Short mmCIF file of C-alpha atoms and ligand atoms in Angstrom, two decimals:
data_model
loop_
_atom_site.label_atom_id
_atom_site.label_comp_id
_atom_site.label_asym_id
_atom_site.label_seq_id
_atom_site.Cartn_x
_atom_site.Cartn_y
_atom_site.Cartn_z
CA UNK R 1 122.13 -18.51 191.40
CA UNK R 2 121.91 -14.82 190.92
CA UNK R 3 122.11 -12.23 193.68
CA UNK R 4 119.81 -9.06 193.32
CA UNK R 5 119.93 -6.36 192.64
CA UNK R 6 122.15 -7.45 189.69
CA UNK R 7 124.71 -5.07 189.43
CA UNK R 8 125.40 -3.13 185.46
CA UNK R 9 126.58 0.02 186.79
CA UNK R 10 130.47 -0.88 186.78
CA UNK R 11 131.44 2.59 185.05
CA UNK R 12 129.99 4.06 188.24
CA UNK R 13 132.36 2.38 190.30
CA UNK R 14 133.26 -1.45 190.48
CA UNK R 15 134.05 -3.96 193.64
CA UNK R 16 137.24 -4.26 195.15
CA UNK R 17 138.63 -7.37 193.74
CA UNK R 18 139.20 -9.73 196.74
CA UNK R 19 142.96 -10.23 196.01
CA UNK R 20 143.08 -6.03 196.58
CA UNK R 21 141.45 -6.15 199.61
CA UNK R 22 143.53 -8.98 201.01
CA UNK R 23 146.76 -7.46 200.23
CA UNK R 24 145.58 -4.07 201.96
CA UNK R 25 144.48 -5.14 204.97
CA UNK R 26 147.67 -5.36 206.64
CA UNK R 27 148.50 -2.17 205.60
CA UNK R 28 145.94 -0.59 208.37
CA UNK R 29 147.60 -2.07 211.32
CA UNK R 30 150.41 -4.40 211.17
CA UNK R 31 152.02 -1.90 208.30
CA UNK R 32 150.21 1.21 209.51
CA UNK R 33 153.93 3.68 208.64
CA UNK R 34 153.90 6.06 207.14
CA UNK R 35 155.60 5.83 204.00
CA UNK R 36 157.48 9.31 204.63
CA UNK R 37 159.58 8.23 207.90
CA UNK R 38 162.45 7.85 206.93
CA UNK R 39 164.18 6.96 210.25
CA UNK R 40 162.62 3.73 211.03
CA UNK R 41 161.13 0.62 209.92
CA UNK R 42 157.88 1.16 209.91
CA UNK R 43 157.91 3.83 206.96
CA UNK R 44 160.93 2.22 205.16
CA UNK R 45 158.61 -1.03 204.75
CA UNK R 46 155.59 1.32 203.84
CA UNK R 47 157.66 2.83 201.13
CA UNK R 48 158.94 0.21 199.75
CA UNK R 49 155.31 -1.00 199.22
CA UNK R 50 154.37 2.55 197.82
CA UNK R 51 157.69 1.75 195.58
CA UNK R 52 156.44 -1.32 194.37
CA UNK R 53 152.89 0.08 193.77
CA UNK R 54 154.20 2.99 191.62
CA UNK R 55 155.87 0.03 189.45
CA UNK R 56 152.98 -1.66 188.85
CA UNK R 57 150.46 1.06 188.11
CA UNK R 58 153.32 2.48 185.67
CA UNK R 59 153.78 -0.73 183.95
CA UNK R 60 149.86 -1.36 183.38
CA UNK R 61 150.43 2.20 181.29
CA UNK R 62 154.22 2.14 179.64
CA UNK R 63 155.28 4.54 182.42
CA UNK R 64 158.60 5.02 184.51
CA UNK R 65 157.73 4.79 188.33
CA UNK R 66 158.51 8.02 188.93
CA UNK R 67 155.94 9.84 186.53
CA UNK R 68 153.06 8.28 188.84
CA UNK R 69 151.50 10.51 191.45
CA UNK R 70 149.33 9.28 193.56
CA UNK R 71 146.12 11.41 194.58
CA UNK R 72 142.26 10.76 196.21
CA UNK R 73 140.85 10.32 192.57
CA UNK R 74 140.74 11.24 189.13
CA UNK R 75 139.04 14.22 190.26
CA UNK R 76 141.90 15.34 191.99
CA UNK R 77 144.05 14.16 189.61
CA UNK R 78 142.18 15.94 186.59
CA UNK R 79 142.35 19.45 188.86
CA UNK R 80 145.96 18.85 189.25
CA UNK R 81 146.66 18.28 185.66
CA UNK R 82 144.60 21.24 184.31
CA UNK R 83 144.83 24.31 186.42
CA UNK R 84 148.71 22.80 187.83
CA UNK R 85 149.84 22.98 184.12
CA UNK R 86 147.93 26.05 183.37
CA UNK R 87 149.05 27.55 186.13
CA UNK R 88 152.82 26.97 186.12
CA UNK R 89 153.06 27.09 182.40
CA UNK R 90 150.99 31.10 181.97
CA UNK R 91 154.01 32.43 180.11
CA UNK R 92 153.45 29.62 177.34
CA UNK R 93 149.64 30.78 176.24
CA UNK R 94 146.09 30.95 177.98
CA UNK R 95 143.90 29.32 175.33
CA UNK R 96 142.98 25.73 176.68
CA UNK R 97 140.95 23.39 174.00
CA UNK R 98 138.98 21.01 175.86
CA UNK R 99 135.78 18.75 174.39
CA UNK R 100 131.78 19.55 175.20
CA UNK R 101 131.76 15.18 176.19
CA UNK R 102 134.29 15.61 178.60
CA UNK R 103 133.52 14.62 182.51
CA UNK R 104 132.45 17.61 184.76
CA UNK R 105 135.48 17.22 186.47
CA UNK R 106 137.55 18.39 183.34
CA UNK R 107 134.64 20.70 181.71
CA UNK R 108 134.40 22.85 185.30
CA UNK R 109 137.94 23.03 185.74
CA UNK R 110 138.02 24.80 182.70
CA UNK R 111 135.47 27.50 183.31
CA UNK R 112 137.23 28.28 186.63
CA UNK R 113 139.95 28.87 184.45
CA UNK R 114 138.12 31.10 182.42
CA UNK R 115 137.57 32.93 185.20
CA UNK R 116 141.22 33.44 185.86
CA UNK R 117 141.22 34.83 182.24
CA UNK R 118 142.35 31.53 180.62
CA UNK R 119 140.54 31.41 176.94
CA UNK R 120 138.50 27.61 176.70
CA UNK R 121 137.39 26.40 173.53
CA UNK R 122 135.31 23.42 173.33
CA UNK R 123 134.93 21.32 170.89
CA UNK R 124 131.84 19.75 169.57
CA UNK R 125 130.89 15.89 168.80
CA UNK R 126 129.58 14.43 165.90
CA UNK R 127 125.95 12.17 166.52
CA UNK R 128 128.22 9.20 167.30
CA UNK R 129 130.40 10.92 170.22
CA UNK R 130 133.20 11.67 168.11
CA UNK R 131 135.67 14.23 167.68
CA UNK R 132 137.44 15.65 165.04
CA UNK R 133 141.03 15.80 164.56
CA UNK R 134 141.18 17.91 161.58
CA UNK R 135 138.57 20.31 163.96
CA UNK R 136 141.10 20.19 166.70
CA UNK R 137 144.17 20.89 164.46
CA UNK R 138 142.58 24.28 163.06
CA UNK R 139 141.24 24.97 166.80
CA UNK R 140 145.29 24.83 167.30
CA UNK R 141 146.90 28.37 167.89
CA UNK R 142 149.95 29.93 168.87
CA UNK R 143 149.39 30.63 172.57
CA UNK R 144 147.22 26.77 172.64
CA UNK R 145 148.60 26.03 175.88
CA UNK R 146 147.23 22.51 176.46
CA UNK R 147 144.38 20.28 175.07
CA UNK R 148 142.36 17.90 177.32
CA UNK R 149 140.79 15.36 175.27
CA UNK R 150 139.15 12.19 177.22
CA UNK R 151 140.17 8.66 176.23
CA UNK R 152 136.90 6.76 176.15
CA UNK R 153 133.81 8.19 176.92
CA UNK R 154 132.07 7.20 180.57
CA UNK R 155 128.62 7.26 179.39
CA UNK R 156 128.88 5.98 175.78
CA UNK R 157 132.48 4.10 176.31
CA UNK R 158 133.41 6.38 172.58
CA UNK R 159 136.93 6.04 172.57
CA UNK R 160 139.08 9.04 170.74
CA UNK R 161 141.89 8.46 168.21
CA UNK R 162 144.44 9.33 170.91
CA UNK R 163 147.41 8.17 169.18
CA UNK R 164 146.58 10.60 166.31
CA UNK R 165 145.59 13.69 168.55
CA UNK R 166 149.06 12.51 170.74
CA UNK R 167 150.97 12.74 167.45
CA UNK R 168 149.53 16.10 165.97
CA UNK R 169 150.04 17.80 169.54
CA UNK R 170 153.58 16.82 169.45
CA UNK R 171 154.63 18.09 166.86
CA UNK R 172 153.38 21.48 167.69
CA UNK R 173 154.67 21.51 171.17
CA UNK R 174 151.39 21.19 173.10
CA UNK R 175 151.00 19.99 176.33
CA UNK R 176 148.35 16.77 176.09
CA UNK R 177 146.49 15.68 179.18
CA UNK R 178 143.33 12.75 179.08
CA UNK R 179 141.44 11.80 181.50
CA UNK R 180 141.36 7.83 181.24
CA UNK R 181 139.44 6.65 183.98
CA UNK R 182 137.41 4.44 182.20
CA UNK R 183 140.26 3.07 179.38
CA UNK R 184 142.92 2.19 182.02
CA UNK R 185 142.84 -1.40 183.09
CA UNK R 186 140.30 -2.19 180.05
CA UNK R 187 141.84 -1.41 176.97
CA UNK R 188 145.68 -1.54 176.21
CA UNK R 189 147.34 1.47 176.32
CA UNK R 190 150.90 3.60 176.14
CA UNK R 191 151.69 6.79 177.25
CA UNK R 192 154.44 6.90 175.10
CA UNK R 193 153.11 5.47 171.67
CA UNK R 194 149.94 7.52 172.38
CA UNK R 195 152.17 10.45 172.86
CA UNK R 196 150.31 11.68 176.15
CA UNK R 197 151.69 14.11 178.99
CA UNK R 198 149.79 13.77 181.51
CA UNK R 199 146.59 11.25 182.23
CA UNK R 200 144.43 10.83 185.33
CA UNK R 201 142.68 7.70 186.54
CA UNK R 202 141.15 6.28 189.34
CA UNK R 203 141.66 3.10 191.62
CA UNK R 204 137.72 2.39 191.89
CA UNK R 205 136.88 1.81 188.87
CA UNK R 206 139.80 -0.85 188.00
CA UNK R 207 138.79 -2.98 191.13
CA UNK R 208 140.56 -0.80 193.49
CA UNK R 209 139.68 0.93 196.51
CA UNK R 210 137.87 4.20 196.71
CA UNK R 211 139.71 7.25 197.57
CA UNK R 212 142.92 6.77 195.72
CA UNK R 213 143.86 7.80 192.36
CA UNK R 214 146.75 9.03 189.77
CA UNK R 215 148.04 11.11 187.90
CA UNK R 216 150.90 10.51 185.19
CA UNK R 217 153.32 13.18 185.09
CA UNK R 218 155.61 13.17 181.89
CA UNK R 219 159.07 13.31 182.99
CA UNK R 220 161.14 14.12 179.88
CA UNK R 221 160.19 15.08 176.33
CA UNK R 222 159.01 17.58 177.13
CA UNK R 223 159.55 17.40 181.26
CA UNK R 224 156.00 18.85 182.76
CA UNK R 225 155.77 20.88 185.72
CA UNK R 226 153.01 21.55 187.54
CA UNK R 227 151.91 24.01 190.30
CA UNK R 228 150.32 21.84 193.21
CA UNK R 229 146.46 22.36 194.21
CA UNK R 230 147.96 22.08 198.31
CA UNK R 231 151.25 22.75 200.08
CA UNK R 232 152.45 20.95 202.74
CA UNK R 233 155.49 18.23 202.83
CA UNK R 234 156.61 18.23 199.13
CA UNK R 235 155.17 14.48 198.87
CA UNK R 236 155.11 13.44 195.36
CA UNK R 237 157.76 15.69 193.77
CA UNK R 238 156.33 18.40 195.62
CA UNK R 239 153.50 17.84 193.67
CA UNK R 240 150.36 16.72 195.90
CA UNK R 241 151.89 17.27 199.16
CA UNK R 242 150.28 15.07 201.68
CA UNK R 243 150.58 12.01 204.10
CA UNK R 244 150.52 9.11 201.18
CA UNK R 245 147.11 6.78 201.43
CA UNK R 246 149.63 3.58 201.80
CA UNK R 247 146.37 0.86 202.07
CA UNK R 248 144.79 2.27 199.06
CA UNK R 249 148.04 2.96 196.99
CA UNK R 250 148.49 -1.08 197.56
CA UNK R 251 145.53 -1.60 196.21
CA UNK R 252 145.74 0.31 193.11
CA UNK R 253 149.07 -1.59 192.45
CA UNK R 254 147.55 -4.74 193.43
CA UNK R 255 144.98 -3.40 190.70
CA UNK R 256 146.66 -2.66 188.46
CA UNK R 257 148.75 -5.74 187.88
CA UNK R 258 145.81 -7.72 187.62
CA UNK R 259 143.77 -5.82 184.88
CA UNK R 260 147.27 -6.42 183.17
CA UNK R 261 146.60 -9.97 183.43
CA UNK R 262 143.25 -10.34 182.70
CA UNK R 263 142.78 -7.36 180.36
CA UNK R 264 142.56 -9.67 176.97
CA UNK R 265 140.68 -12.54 178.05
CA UNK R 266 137.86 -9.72 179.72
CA UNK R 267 137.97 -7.68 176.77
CA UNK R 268 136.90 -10.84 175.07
CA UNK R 269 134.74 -12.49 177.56
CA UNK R 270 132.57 -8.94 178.17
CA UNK R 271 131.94 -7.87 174.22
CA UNK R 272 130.33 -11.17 174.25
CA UNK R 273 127.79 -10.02 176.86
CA UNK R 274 127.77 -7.19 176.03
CA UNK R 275 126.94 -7.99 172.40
CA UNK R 276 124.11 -10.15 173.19
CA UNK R 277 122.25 -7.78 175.82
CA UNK R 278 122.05 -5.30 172.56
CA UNK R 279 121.03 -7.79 170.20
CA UNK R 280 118.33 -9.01 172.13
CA UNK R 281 116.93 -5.31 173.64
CA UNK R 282 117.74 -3.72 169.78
CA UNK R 283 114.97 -6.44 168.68
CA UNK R 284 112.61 -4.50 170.12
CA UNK R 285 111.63 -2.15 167.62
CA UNK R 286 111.49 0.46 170.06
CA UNK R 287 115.29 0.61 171.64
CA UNK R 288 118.02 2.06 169.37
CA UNK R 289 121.58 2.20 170.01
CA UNK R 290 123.49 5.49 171.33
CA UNK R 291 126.88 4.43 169.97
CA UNK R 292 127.35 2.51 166.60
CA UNK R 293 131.07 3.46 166.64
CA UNK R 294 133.57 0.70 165.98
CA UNK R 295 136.20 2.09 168.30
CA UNK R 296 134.21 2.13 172.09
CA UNK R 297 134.62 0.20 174.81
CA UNK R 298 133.65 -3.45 174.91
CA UNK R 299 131.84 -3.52 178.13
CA UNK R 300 129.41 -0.72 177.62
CA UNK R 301 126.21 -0.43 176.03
CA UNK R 302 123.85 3.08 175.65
CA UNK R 303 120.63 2.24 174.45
CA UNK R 304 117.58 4.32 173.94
CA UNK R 305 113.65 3.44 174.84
CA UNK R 306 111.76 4.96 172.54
CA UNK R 307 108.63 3.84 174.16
CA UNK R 308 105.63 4.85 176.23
CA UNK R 309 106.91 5.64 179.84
CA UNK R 310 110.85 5.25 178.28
CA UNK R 311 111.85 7.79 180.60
CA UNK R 312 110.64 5.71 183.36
CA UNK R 313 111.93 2.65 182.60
CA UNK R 314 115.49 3.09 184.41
CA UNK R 315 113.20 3.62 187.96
CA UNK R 316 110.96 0.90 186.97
CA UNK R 317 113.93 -1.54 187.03
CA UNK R 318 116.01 -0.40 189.55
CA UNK R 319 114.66 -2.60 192.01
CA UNK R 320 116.22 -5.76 190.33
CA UNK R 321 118.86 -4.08 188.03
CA UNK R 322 121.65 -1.27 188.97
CA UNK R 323 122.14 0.76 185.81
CA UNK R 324 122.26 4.44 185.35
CA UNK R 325 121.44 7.29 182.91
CA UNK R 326 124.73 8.63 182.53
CA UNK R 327 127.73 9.64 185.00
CA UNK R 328 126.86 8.66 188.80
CA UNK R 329 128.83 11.96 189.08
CA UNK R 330 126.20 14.17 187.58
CA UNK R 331 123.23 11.95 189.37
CA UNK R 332 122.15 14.79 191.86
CA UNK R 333 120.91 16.88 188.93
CA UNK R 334 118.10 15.65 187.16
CA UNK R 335 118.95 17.39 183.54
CA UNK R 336 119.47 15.38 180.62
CA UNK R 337 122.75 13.84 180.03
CA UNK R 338 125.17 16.60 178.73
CA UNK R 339 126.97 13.66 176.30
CA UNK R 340 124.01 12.24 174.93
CA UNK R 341 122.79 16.05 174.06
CA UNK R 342 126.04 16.82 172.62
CA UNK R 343 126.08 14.22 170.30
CA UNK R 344 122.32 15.98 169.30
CA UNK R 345 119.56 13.79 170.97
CA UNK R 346 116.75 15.58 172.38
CA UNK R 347 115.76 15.93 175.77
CA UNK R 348 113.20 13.54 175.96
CA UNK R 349 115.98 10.66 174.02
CA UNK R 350 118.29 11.40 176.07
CA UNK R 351 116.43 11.00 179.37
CA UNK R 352 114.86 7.65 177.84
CA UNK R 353 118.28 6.10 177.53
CA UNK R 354 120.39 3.37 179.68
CA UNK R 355 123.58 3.18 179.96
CA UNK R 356 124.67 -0.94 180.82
CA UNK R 357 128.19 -1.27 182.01
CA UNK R 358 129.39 -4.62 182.63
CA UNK R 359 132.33 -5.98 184.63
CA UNK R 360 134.62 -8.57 185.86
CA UNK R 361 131.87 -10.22 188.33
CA UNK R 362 129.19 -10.28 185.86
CA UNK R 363 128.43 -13.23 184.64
CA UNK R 364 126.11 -14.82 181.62
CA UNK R 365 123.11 -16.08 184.18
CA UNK R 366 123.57 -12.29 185.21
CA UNK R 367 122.60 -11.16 181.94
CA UNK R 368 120.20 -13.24 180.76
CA UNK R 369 118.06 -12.76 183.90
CA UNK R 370 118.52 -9.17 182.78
CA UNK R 371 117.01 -9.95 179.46
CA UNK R 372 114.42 -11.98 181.11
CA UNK R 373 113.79 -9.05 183.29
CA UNK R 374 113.24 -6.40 180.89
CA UNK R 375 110.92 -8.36 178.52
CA UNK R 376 108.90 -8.48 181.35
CA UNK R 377 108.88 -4.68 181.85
CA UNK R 378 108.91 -4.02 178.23
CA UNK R 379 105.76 -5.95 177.92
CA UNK R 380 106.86 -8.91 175.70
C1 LIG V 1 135.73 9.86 182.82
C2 LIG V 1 135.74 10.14 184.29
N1 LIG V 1 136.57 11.09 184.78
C3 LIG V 1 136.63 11.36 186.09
C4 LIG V 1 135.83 10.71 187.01
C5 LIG V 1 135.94 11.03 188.47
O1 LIG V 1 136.61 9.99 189.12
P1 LIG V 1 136.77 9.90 190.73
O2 LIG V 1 135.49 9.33 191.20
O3 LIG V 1 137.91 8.98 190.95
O4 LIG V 1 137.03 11.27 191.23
C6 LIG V 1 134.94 9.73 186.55
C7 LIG V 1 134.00 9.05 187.49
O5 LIG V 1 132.89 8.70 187.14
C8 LIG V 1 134.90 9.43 185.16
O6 LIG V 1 134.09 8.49 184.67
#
């Protein structure tokens, strides 16, 4: 049977997977220390949970323990990595090179920067969402004092070639930060092969809890230091000072270890779905596909309705269907998607396009009633 609305919006945010929840829950009451008191039991047991946490969100990601920070969000995490490095690291350069695709969290970090007299350059897409490494390596100069690339795109699931961008960065001595909130937990992935400094990601949208994020701090070559957003306690190698979020840093670990597990047979089990809902919709002479990249994610689709009322569509179904237009983020303002107009669509494309992210409680009924649904809509 399927439940309604039938939820395709899992880029947005996803559910917390029951096994998270039930291994937080004690960590309200029964565990309620606080992971920072150090003279009783109470916060030695809540560390030691924070420990093991740290281990397992660094092992979904080829990290040591100790180069996770934990935060409220990739947000936070993103803030901390950008203006923290910029910050602490002014004597290196002031020129930042960022992407025009990148989430708002990353793109207006950078223009407060500018502000502060940092130099930005952002780069452009091509019409599939992709960037150019031999336009990044000539955007390279001598006081480049970091480059922020994303790792896969949240509205168009575009992954970059972050290996190569890792590699070419290292060898100049440039510090490399991604944001990875949507490629951690669904895609494999090394900080160390991929050559990446720091990377931010977020608990909710890897069937964690809200409210609790990271950020991966390299540790040796090259060690990164970062000014902190807040004082207070030196939590977090003095990093994000702050009473830790024990329930929700359980969670993530909890997380964490079990995207590790399923990450594969998902990856498998979603491009399946995901590959019939555009085969059926691109039938319609009318839809056309945002992405025809190879390298994207497997659970994400970006279509476009070419039709009468196209730009209506996403309201007409929303009664039945949660999908979006882009970044939930963004979802206050009603201007088009700044992705889709970066990679050149108009206005009137872009705000006649879906974006369909599946997840780990979707199932096939789920999509076929979709199908079903919009035939019906689209007047089949
Ligand atoms: C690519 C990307 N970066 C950052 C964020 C912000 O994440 P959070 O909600 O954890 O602050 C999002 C959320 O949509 C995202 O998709």
């Amino acid at each position: 049977m399927t439940n309604y609305p039938i939820y395709l919006d899992y880029n947005a945010t996803t559910p917390c997977d029951p096994a998270v929840l039930e291994v937080m829950l004690p960590f309200f009451n029964t565990h309620f220390g606080n992971a920072a008191s150090k003279s009783h039991a109470f916060g030695w047991y809540a560390e030691e949970a924070v420990h093991f946490a740290r281990e397992q969100v660094a092992s979904l990601i080829g990290a040591d323990p100790l180069e996770i920070i934990f935060t409220s969000g990739a947000t936070e995490s993103v803030n901390l990595a950008i203006r923290g490095y910029a910050e602490s690291n002014t004597l290196r350069g002031r020129h930042i090179i960022t992407v025009t695709t990148e989430h708002k969290a990353v793109l207006e970090v950078c223009e407060y920067l500018a502000t502060e007299g940092y130099e930005i350059s952002v780069l452009p897409v091509d019409s599939h969402g992709m960037i150019s490494v031999e336009q990044l390596e000539s955007a390279l100069r001598p006081d480049t004092l970091l480059v922020a690339a994303m790792y896969a795109n949240n509205e168009t699931g575009v992954i970059f070639p972050i290996g190569e961008i890792g590699a070419l960065l290292k060898s100049r001595g440039i510090a490399f930060f991604t944001d990875a909130t949507q490629a951690v937990g669904k895609i494999p992935l090394d900080v160390q092969a991929d050559g990446i400094d720091m990377m931010a990601f977020s608990a909710h949208k890897l069937y964690g809890p809200k409210g609790v994020g990271c950020l991966y701090v390299r540790k040796k070559n090259p060690r990164i230091e970062l000014s902190p957003l807040q004082y207070g306690g030196g939590h977090e190698r003095k990093m994000r000072s702050g009473t830790l979020n024990v329930p929700g840093i359980v969670g993530m670990g909890k997380a964490a270890e079990i995207c590790s597990q399923l990450m594969a047979a998902e990856s498998l089990r979603l491009s399946a779905l995901r590959n019939k809902l555009e085969e059926m919709l691109l039938q319609y002479p009318f839809v056309k596909s945002n992405v025809v990249v190879d390298k994207r994610l497997n659970h994400v689709a970006n279509l476009r309705f070419e039709c009468r009322d196209g730009d209506q569509l996403l309201k007409k179904v929303s009664k039945h269907i949660a999908l979006s237009s882009g970044s939930a983020c963004s979802s206050v303002s009603v201007s088009p998607s700044h992705v889709l107009s970066a990679m050149g669509l108009t206005e009137q494309q872009a705000i006649s396009s879906i974006r369909f992210s599946l997840g780990r409680f979707t199932t096939p009924d789920e999509l076929d009633e979709t199908l079903r649904y919009f035939s019906e809509v689209l007047g089949d």
